[in-house]
PDB file of C-alpha atoms and ligand atoms in Angstrom:
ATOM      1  CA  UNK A   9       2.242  13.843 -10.721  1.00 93.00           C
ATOM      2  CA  UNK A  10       3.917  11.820 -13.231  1.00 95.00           C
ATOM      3  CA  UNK A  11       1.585   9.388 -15.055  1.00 97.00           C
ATOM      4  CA  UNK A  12       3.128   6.341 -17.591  1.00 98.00           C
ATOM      5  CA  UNK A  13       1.183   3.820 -18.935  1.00 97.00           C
ATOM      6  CA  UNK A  14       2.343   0.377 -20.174  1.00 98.00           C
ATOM      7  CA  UNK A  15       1.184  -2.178 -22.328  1.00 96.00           C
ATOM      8  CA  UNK A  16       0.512  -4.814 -19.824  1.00 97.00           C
ATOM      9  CA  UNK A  17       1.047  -5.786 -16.196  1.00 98.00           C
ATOM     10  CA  UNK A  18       4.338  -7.601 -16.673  1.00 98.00           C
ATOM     11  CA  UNK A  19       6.108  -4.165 -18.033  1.00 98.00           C
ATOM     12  CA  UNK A  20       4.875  -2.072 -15.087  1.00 98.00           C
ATOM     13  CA  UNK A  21       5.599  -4.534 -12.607  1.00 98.00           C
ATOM     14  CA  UNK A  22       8.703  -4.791 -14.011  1.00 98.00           C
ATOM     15  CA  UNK A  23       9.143  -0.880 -14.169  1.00 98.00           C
ATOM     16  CA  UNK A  24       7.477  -0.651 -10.852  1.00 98.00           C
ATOM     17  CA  UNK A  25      10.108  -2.856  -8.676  1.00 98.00           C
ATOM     18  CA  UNK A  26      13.283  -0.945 -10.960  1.00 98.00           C
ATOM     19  CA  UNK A  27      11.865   2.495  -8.904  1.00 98.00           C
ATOM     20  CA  UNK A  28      11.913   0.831  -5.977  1.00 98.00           C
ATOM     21  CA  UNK A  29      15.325  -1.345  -6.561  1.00 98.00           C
ATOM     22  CA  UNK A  30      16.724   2.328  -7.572  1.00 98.00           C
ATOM     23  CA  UNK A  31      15.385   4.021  -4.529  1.00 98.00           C
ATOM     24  CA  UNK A  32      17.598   1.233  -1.694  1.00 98.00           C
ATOM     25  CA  UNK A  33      20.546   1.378  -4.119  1.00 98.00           C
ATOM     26  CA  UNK A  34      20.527   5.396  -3.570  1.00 98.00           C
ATOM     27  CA  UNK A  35      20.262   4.660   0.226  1.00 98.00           C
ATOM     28  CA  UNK A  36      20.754   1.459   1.543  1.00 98.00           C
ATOM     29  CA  UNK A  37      18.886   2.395   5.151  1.00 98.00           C
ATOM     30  CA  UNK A  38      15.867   3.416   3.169  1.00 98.00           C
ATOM     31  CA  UNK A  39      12.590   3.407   4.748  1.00 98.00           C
ATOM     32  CA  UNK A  40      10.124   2.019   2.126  1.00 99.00           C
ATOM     33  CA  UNK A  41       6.185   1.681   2.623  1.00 99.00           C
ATOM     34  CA  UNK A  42       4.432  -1.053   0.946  1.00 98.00           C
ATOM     35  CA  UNK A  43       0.596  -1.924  -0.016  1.00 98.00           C
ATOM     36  CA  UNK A  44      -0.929  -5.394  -0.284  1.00 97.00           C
ATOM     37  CA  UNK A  45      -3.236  -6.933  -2.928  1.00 94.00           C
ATOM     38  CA  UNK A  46      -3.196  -8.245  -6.195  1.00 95.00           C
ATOM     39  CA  UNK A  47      -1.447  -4.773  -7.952  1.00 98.00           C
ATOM     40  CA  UNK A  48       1.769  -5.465  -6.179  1.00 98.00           C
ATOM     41  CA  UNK A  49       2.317  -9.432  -6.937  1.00 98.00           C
ATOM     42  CA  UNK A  50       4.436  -8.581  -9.865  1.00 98.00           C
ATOM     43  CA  UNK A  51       6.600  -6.169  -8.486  1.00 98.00           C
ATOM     44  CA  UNK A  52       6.715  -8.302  -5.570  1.00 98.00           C
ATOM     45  CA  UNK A  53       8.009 -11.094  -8.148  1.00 98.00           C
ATOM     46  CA  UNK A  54      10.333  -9.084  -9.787  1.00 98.00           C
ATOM     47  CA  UNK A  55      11.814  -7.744  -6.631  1.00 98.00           C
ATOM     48  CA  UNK A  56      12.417 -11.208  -5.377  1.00 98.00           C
ATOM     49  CA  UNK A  57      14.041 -12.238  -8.201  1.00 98.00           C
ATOM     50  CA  UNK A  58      16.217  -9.237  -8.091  1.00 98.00           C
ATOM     51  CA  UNK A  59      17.468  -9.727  -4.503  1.00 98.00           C
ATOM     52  CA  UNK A  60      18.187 -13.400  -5.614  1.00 98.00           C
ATOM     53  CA  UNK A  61      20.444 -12.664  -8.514  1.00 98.00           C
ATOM     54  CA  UNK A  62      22.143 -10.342  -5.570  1.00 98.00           C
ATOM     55  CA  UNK A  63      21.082  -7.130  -7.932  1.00 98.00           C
ATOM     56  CA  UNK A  64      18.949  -5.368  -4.947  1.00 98.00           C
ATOM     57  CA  UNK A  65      19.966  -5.473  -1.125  1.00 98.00           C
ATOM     58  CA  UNK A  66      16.909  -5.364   1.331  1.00 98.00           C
ATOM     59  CA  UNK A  67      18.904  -6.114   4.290  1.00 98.00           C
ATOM     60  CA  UNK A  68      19.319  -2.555   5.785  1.00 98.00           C
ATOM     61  CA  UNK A  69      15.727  -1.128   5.030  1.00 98.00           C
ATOM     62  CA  UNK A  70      12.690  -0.254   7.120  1.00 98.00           C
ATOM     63  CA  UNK A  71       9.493  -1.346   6.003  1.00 99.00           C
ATOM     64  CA  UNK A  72       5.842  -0.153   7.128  1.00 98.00           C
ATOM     65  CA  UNK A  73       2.681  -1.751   5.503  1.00 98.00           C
ATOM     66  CA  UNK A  74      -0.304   0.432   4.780  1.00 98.00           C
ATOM     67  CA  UNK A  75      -2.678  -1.446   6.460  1.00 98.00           C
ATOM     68  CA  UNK A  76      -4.486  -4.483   8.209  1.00 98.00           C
ATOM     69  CA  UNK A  77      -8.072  -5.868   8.789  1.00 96.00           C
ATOM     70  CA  UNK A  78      -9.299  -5.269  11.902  1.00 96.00           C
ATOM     71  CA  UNK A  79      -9.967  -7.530  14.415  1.00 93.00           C
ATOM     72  CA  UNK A  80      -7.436 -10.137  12.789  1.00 93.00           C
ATOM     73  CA  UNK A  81      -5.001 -12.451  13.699  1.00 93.00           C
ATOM     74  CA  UNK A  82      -1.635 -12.514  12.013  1.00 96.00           C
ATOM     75  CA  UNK A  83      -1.982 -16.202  10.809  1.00 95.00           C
ATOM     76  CA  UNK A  84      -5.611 -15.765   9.338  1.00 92.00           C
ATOM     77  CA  UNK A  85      -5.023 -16.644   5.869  1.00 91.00           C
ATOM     78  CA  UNK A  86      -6.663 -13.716   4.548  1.00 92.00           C
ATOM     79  CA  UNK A  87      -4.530 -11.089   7.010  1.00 94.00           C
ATOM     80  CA  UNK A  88      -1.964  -8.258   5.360  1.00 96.00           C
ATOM     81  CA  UNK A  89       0.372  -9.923   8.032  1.00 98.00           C
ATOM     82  CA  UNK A  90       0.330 -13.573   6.220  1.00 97.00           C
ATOM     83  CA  UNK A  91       0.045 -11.523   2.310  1.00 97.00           C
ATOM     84  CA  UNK A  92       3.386  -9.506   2.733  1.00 98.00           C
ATOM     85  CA  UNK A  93       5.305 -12.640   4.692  1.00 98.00           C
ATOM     86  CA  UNK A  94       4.064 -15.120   1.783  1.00 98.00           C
ATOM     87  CA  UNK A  95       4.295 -13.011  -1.283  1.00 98.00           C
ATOM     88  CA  UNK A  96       7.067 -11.034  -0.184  1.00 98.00           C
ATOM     89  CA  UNK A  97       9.306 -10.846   2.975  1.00 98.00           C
ATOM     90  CA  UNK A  98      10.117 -14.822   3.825  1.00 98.00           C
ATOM     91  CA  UNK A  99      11.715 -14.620   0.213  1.00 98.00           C
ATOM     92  CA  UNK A 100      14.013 -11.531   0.462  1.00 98.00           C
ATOM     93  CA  UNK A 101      16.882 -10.880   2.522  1.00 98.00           C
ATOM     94  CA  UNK A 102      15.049  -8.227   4.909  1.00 98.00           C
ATOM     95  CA  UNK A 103      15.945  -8.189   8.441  1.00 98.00           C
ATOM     96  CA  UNK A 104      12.713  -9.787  10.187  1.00 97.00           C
ATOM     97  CA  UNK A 105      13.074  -6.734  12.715  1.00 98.00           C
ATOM     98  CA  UNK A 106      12.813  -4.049  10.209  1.00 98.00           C
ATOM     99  CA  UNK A 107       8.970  -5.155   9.243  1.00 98.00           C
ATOM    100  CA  UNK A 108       6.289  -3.188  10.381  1.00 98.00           C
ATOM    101  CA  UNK A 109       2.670  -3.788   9.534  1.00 98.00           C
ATOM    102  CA  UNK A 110       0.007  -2.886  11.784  1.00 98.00           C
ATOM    103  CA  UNK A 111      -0.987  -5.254  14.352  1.00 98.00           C
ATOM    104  CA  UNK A 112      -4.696  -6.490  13.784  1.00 97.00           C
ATOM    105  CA  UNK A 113      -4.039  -8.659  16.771  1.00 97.00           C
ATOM    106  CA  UNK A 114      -3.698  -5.588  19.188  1.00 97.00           C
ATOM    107  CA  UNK A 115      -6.288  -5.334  21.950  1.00 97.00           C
ATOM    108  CA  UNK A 116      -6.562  -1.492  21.621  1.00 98.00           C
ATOM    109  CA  UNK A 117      -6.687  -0.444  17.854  1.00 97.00           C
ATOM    110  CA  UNK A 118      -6.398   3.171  18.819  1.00 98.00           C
ATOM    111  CA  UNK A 119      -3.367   3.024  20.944  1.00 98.00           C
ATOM    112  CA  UNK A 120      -1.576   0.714  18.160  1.00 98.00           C
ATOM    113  CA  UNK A 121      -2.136   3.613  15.790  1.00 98.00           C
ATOM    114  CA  UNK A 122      -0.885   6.027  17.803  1.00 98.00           C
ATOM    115  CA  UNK A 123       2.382   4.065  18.347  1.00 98.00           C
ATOM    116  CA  UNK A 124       1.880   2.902  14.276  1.00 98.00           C
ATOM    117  CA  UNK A 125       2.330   7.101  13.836  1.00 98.00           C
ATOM    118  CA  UNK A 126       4.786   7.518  16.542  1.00 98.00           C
ATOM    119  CA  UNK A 127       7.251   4.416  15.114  1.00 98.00           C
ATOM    120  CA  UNK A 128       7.106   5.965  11.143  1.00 98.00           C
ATOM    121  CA  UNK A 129       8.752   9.060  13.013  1.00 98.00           C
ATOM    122  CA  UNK A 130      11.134   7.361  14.927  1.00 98.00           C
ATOM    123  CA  UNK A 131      12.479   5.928  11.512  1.00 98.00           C
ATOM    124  CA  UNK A 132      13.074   9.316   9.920  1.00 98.00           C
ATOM    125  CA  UNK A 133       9.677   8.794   7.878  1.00 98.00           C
ATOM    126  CA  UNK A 134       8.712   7.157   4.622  1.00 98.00           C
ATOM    127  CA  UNK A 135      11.209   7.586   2.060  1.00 98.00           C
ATOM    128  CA  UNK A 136       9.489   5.936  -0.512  1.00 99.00           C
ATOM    129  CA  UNK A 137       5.744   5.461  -0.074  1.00 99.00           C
ATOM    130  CA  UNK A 138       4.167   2.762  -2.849  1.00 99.00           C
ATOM    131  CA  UNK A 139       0.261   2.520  -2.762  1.00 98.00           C
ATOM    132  CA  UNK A 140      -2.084   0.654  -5.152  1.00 98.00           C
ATOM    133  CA  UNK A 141      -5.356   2.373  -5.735  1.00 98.00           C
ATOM    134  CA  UNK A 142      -9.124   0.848  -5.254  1.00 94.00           C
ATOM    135  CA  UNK A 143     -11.883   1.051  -7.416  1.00 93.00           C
ATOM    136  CA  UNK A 144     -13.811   3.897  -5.894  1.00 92.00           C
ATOM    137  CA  UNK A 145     -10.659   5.601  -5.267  1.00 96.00           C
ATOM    138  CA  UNK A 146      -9.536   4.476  -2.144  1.00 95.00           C
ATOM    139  CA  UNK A 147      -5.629   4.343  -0.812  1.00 97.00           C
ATOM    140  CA  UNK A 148      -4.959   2.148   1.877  1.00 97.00           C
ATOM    141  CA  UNK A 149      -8.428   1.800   3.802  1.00 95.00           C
ATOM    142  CA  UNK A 150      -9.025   5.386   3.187  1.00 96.00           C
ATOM    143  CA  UNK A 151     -12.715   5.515   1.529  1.00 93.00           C
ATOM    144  CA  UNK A 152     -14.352   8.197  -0.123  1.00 94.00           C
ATOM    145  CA  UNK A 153     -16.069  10.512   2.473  1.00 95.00           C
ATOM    146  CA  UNK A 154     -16.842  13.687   3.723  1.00 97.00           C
ATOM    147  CA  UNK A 155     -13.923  14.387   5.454  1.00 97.00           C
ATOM    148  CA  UNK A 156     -10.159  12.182   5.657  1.00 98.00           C
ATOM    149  CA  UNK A 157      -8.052  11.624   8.492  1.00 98.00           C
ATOM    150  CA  UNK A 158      -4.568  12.583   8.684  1.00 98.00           C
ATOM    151  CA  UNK A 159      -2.752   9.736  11.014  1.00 98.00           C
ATOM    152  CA  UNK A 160      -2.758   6.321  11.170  1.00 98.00           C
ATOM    153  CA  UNK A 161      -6.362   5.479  12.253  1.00 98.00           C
ATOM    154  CA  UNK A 162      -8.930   2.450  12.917  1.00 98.00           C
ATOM    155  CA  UNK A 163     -11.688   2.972  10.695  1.00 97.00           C
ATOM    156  CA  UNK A 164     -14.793   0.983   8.668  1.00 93.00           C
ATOM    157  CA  UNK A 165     -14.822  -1.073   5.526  1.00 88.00           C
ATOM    158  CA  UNK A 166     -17.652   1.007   2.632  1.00 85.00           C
ATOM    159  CA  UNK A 167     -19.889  -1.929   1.117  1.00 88.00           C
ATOM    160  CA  UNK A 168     -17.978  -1.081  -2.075  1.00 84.00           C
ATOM    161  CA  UNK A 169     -14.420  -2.016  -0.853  1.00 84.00           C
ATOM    162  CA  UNK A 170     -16.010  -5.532   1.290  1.00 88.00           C
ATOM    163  CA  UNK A 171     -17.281  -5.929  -2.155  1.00 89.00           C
ATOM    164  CA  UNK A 172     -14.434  -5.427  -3.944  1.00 83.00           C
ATOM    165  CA  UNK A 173     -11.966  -7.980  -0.777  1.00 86.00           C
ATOM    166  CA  UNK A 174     -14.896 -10.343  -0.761  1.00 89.00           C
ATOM    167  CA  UNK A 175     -12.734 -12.359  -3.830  1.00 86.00           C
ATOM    168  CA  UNK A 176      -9.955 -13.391  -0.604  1.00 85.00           C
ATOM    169  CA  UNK A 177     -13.189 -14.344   1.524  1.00 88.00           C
ATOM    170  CA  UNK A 178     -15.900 -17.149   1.608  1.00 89.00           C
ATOM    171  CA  UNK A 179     -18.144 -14.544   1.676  1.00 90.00           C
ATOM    172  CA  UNK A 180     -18.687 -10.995   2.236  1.00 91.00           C
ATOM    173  CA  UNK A 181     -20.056 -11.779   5.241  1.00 90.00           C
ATOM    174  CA  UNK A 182     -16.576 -12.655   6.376  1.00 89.00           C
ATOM    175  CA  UNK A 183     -14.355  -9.547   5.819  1.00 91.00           C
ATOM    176  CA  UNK A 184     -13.713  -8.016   8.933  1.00 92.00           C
ATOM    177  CA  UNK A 185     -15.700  -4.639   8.480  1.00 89.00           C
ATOM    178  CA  UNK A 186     -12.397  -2.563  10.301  1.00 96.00           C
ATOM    179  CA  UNK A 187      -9.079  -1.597   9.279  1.00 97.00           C
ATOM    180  CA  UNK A 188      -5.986  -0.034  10.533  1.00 98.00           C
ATOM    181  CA  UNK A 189      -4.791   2.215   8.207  1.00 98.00           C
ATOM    182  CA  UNK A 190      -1.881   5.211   7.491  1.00 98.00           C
ATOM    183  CA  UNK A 191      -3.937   8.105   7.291  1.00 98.00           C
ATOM    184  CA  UNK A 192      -3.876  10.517   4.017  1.00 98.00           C
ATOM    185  CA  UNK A 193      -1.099  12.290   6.285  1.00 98.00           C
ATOM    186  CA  UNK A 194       1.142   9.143   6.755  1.00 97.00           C
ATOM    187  CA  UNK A 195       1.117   8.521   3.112  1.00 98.00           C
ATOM    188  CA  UNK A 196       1.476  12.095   1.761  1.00 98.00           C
ATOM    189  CA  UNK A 197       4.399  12.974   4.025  1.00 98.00           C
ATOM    190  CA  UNK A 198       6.402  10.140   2.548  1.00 98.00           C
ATOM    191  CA  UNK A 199       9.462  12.115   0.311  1.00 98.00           C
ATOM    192  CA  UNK A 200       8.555   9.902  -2.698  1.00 98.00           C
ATOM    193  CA  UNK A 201       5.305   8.682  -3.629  1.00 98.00           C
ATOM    194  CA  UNK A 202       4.645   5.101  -6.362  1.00 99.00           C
ATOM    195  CA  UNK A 203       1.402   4.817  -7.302  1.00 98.00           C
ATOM    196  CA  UNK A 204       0.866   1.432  -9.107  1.00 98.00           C
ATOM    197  CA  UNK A 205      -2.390   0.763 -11.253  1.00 98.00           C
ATOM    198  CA  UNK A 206      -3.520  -2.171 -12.643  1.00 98.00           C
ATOM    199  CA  UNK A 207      -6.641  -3.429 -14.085  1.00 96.00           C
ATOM    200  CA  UNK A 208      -9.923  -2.308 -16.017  1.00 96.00           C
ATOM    201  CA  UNK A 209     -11.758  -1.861 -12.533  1.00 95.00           C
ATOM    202  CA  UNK A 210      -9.850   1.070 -11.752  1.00 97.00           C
ATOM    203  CA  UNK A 211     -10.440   2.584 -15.518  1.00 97.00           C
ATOM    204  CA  UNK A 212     -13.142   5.239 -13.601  1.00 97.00           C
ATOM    205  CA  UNK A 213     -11.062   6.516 -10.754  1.00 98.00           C
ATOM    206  CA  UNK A 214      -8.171   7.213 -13.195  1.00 98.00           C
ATOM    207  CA  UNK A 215     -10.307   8.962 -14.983  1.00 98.00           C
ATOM    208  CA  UNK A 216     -11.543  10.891 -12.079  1.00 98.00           C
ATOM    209  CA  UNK A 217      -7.915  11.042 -10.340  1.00 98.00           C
ATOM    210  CA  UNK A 218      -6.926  12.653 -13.723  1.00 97.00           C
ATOM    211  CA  UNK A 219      -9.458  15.316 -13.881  1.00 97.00           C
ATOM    212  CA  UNK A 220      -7.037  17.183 -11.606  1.00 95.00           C
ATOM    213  CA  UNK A 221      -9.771  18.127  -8.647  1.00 97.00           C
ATOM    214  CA  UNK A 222      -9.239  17.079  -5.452  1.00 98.00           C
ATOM    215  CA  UNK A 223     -12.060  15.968  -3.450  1.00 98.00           C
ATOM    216  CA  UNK A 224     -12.348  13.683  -0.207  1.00 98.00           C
ATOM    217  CA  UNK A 225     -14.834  11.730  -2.379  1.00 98.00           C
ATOM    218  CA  UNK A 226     -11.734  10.232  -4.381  1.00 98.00           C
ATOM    219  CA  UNK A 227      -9.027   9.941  -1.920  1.00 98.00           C
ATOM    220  CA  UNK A 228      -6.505   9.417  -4.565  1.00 98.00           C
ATOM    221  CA  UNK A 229      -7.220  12.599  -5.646  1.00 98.00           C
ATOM    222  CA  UNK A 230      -4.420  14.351  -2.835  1.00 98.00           C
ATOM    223  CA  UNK A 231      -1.635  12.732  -4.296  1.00 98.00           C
ATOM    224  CA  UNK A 232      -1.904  15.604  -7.047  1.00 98.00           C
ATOM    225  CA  UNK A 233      -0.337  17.818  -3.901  1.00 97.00           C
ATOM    226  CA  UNK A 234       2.546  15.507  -3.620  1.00 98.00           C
ATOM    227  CA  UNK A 235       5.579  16.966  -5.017  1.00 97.00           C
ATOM    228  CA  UNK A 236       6.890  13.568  -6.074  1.00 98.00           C
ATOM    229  CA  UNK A 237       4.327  11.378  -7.052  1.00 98.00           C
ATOM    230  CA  UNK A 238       5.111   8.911 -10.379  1.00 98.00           C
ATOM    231  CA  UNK A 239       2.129   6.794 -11.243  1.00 98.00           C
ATOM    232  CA  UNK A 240       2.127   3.803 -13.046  1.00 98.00           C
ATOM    233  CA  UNK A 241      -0.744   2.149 -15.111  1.00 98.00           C
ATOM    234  CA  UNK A 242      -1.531  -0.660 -17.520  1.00 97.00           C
ATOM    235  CA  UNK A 243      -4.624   0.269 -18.942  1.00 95.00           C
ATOM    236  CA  UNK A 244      -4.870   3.430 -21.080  1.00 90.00           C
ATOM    237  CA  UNK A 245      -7.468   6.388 -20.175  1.00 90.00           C
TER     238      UNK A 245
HETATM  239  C1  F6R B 313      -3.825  -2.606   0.249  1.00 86.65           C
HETATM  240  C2  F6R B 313      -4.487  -1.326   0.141  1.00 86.65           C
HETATM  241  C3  F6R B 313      -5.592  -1.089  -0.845  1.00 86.65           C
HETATM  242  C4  F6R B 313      -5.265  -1.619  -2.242  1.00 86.65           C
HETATM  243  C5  F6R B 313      -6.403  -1.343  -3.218  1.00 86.65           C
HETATM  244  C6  F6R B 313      -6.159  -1.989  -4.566  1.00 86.65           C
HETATM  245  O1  F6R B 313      -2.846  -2.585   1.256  1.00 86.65           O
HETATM  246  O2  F6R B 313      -4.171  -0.452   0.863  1.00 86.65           O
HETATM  247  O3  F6R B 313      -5.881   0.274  -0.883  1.00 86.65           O
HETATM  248  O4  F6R B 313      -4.103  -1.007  -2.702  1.00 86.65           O
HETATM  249  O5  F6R B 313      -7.604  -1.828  -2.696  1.00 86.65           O
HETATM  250  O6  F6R B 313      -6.182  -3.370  -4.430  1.00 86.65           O
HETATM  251  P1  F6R B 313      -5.834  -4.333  -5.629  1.00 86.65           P
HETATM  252  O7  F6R B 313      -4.385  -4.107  -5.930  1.00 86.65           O
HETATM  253  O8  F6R B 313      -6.096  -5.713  -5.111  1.00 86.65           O
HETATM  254  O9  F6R B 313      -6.708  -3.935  -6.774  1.00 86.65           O
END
């Protein structure tokens, strides 16, 4: 696991969307994976502004979000459906098609992860994987716990991460308390791995994730077994 740290949010953001320009200029069919929330907005940004100066091409990749509240529906301001389509995809040249983000509108959450699981296959799997991290260590909706699953899965929202969402919400009482999310298995078997930090909440996990142990109580912690994990962070530990 690579680790670089930059002086603010504007240079890793920058740095951030040059990785994953580089990555669909190496292969123009990638399959990328993507995270929402406020970490990404920058790279997001950048990578817009990229595609509209013609330097990056996203009209041949594959895309598969992390996650999605559950129950949700796709036009809830507050869904991963409406983040990625507003901040991201309505702006770039991606084919409309190639977007996959799990469906928080699907009357049987456990089928729609199986077919979640079955349709990152199907694409060759994640080429390049990028994940933002949560304050107690989470990646995707994967909270600390005893044990982790491996697959895409449904699962509960910990009081720390409604805490943490509550910001998007008029209250806390109004994040959903499910998710769908890639399990630690989905995410680790992706070939390349960006993990993008940002802000002084996430100053204790790094300094956990950087410990070296791995423990289920700070998911994060697995990407140490990825053979191609680079991390990025603006704040220095
Ligand atoms: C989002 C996701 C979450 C976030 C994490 C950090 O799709 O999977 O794990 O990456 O909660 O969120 P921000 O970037 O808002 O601090």
């Amino acid at each position: 696991m690579k680790v670089q740290y930059f002086k603010d949010y504007g240079s890793m953001s920058a740095k951030a969307a040059e990785i994953v320009a580089g990555e669909i200029k190496a292969k123009e069919n990638m399959v990328l994976g993507l995270p929402t929330g406020s970490t990404p907005l920058g790279m997001y940004s950048k990578l817009i502004e990229m595609n509209k100066a013609g330097k990056v091409d996203f009209s041949k990749i594959t895309t598969f979000n992390l996650d999605e509240y559950y129950p949700i529906k796709r036009d809830n301001s507050q869904s991963y459906y409406k983040f990625m389509h507003d901040n991201f995809f309505d702006s770039i040249n991606i084919n409309q098609k190639s977007i996959n983000i799990p469906n928080g509108e699907a009357p049987d959450a456990n089928a729609e992860c199986m077919e979640y699981e079955k349709k990152i296959e199907k694409a060759g799997g994640i080429d390049l994987m990028v994940i933002g991290l949560g304050p107690n260590g989470h990646i995707g909706f994967n909270e600390p716990d005893s044990f982790l699953l491996p697959n895409t899965h449904v699962t509960g929202l910990t009081e720390a991460t409604k805490e943490a969402n509550k910001r998007f919400f008029a209250s806390i009482n109004d994040v959903p308390s499910k998710a769908l999310t890639m399990g630690m298995g989905s995410i680790l078997k992706a070939k390349k791995i960006l993990l993008i930090i940002s802000g002084e909440s996430k100053r204790e996990a790094v300094k956990q994730l950087l410990k070296g142990e791995i423990t289920t109580k700070l998911p994060v912690s697995f990407v140490h077994l990825h053979r191609d994990a680079a991390v990025l962070c603006d704040i220095e530990v």
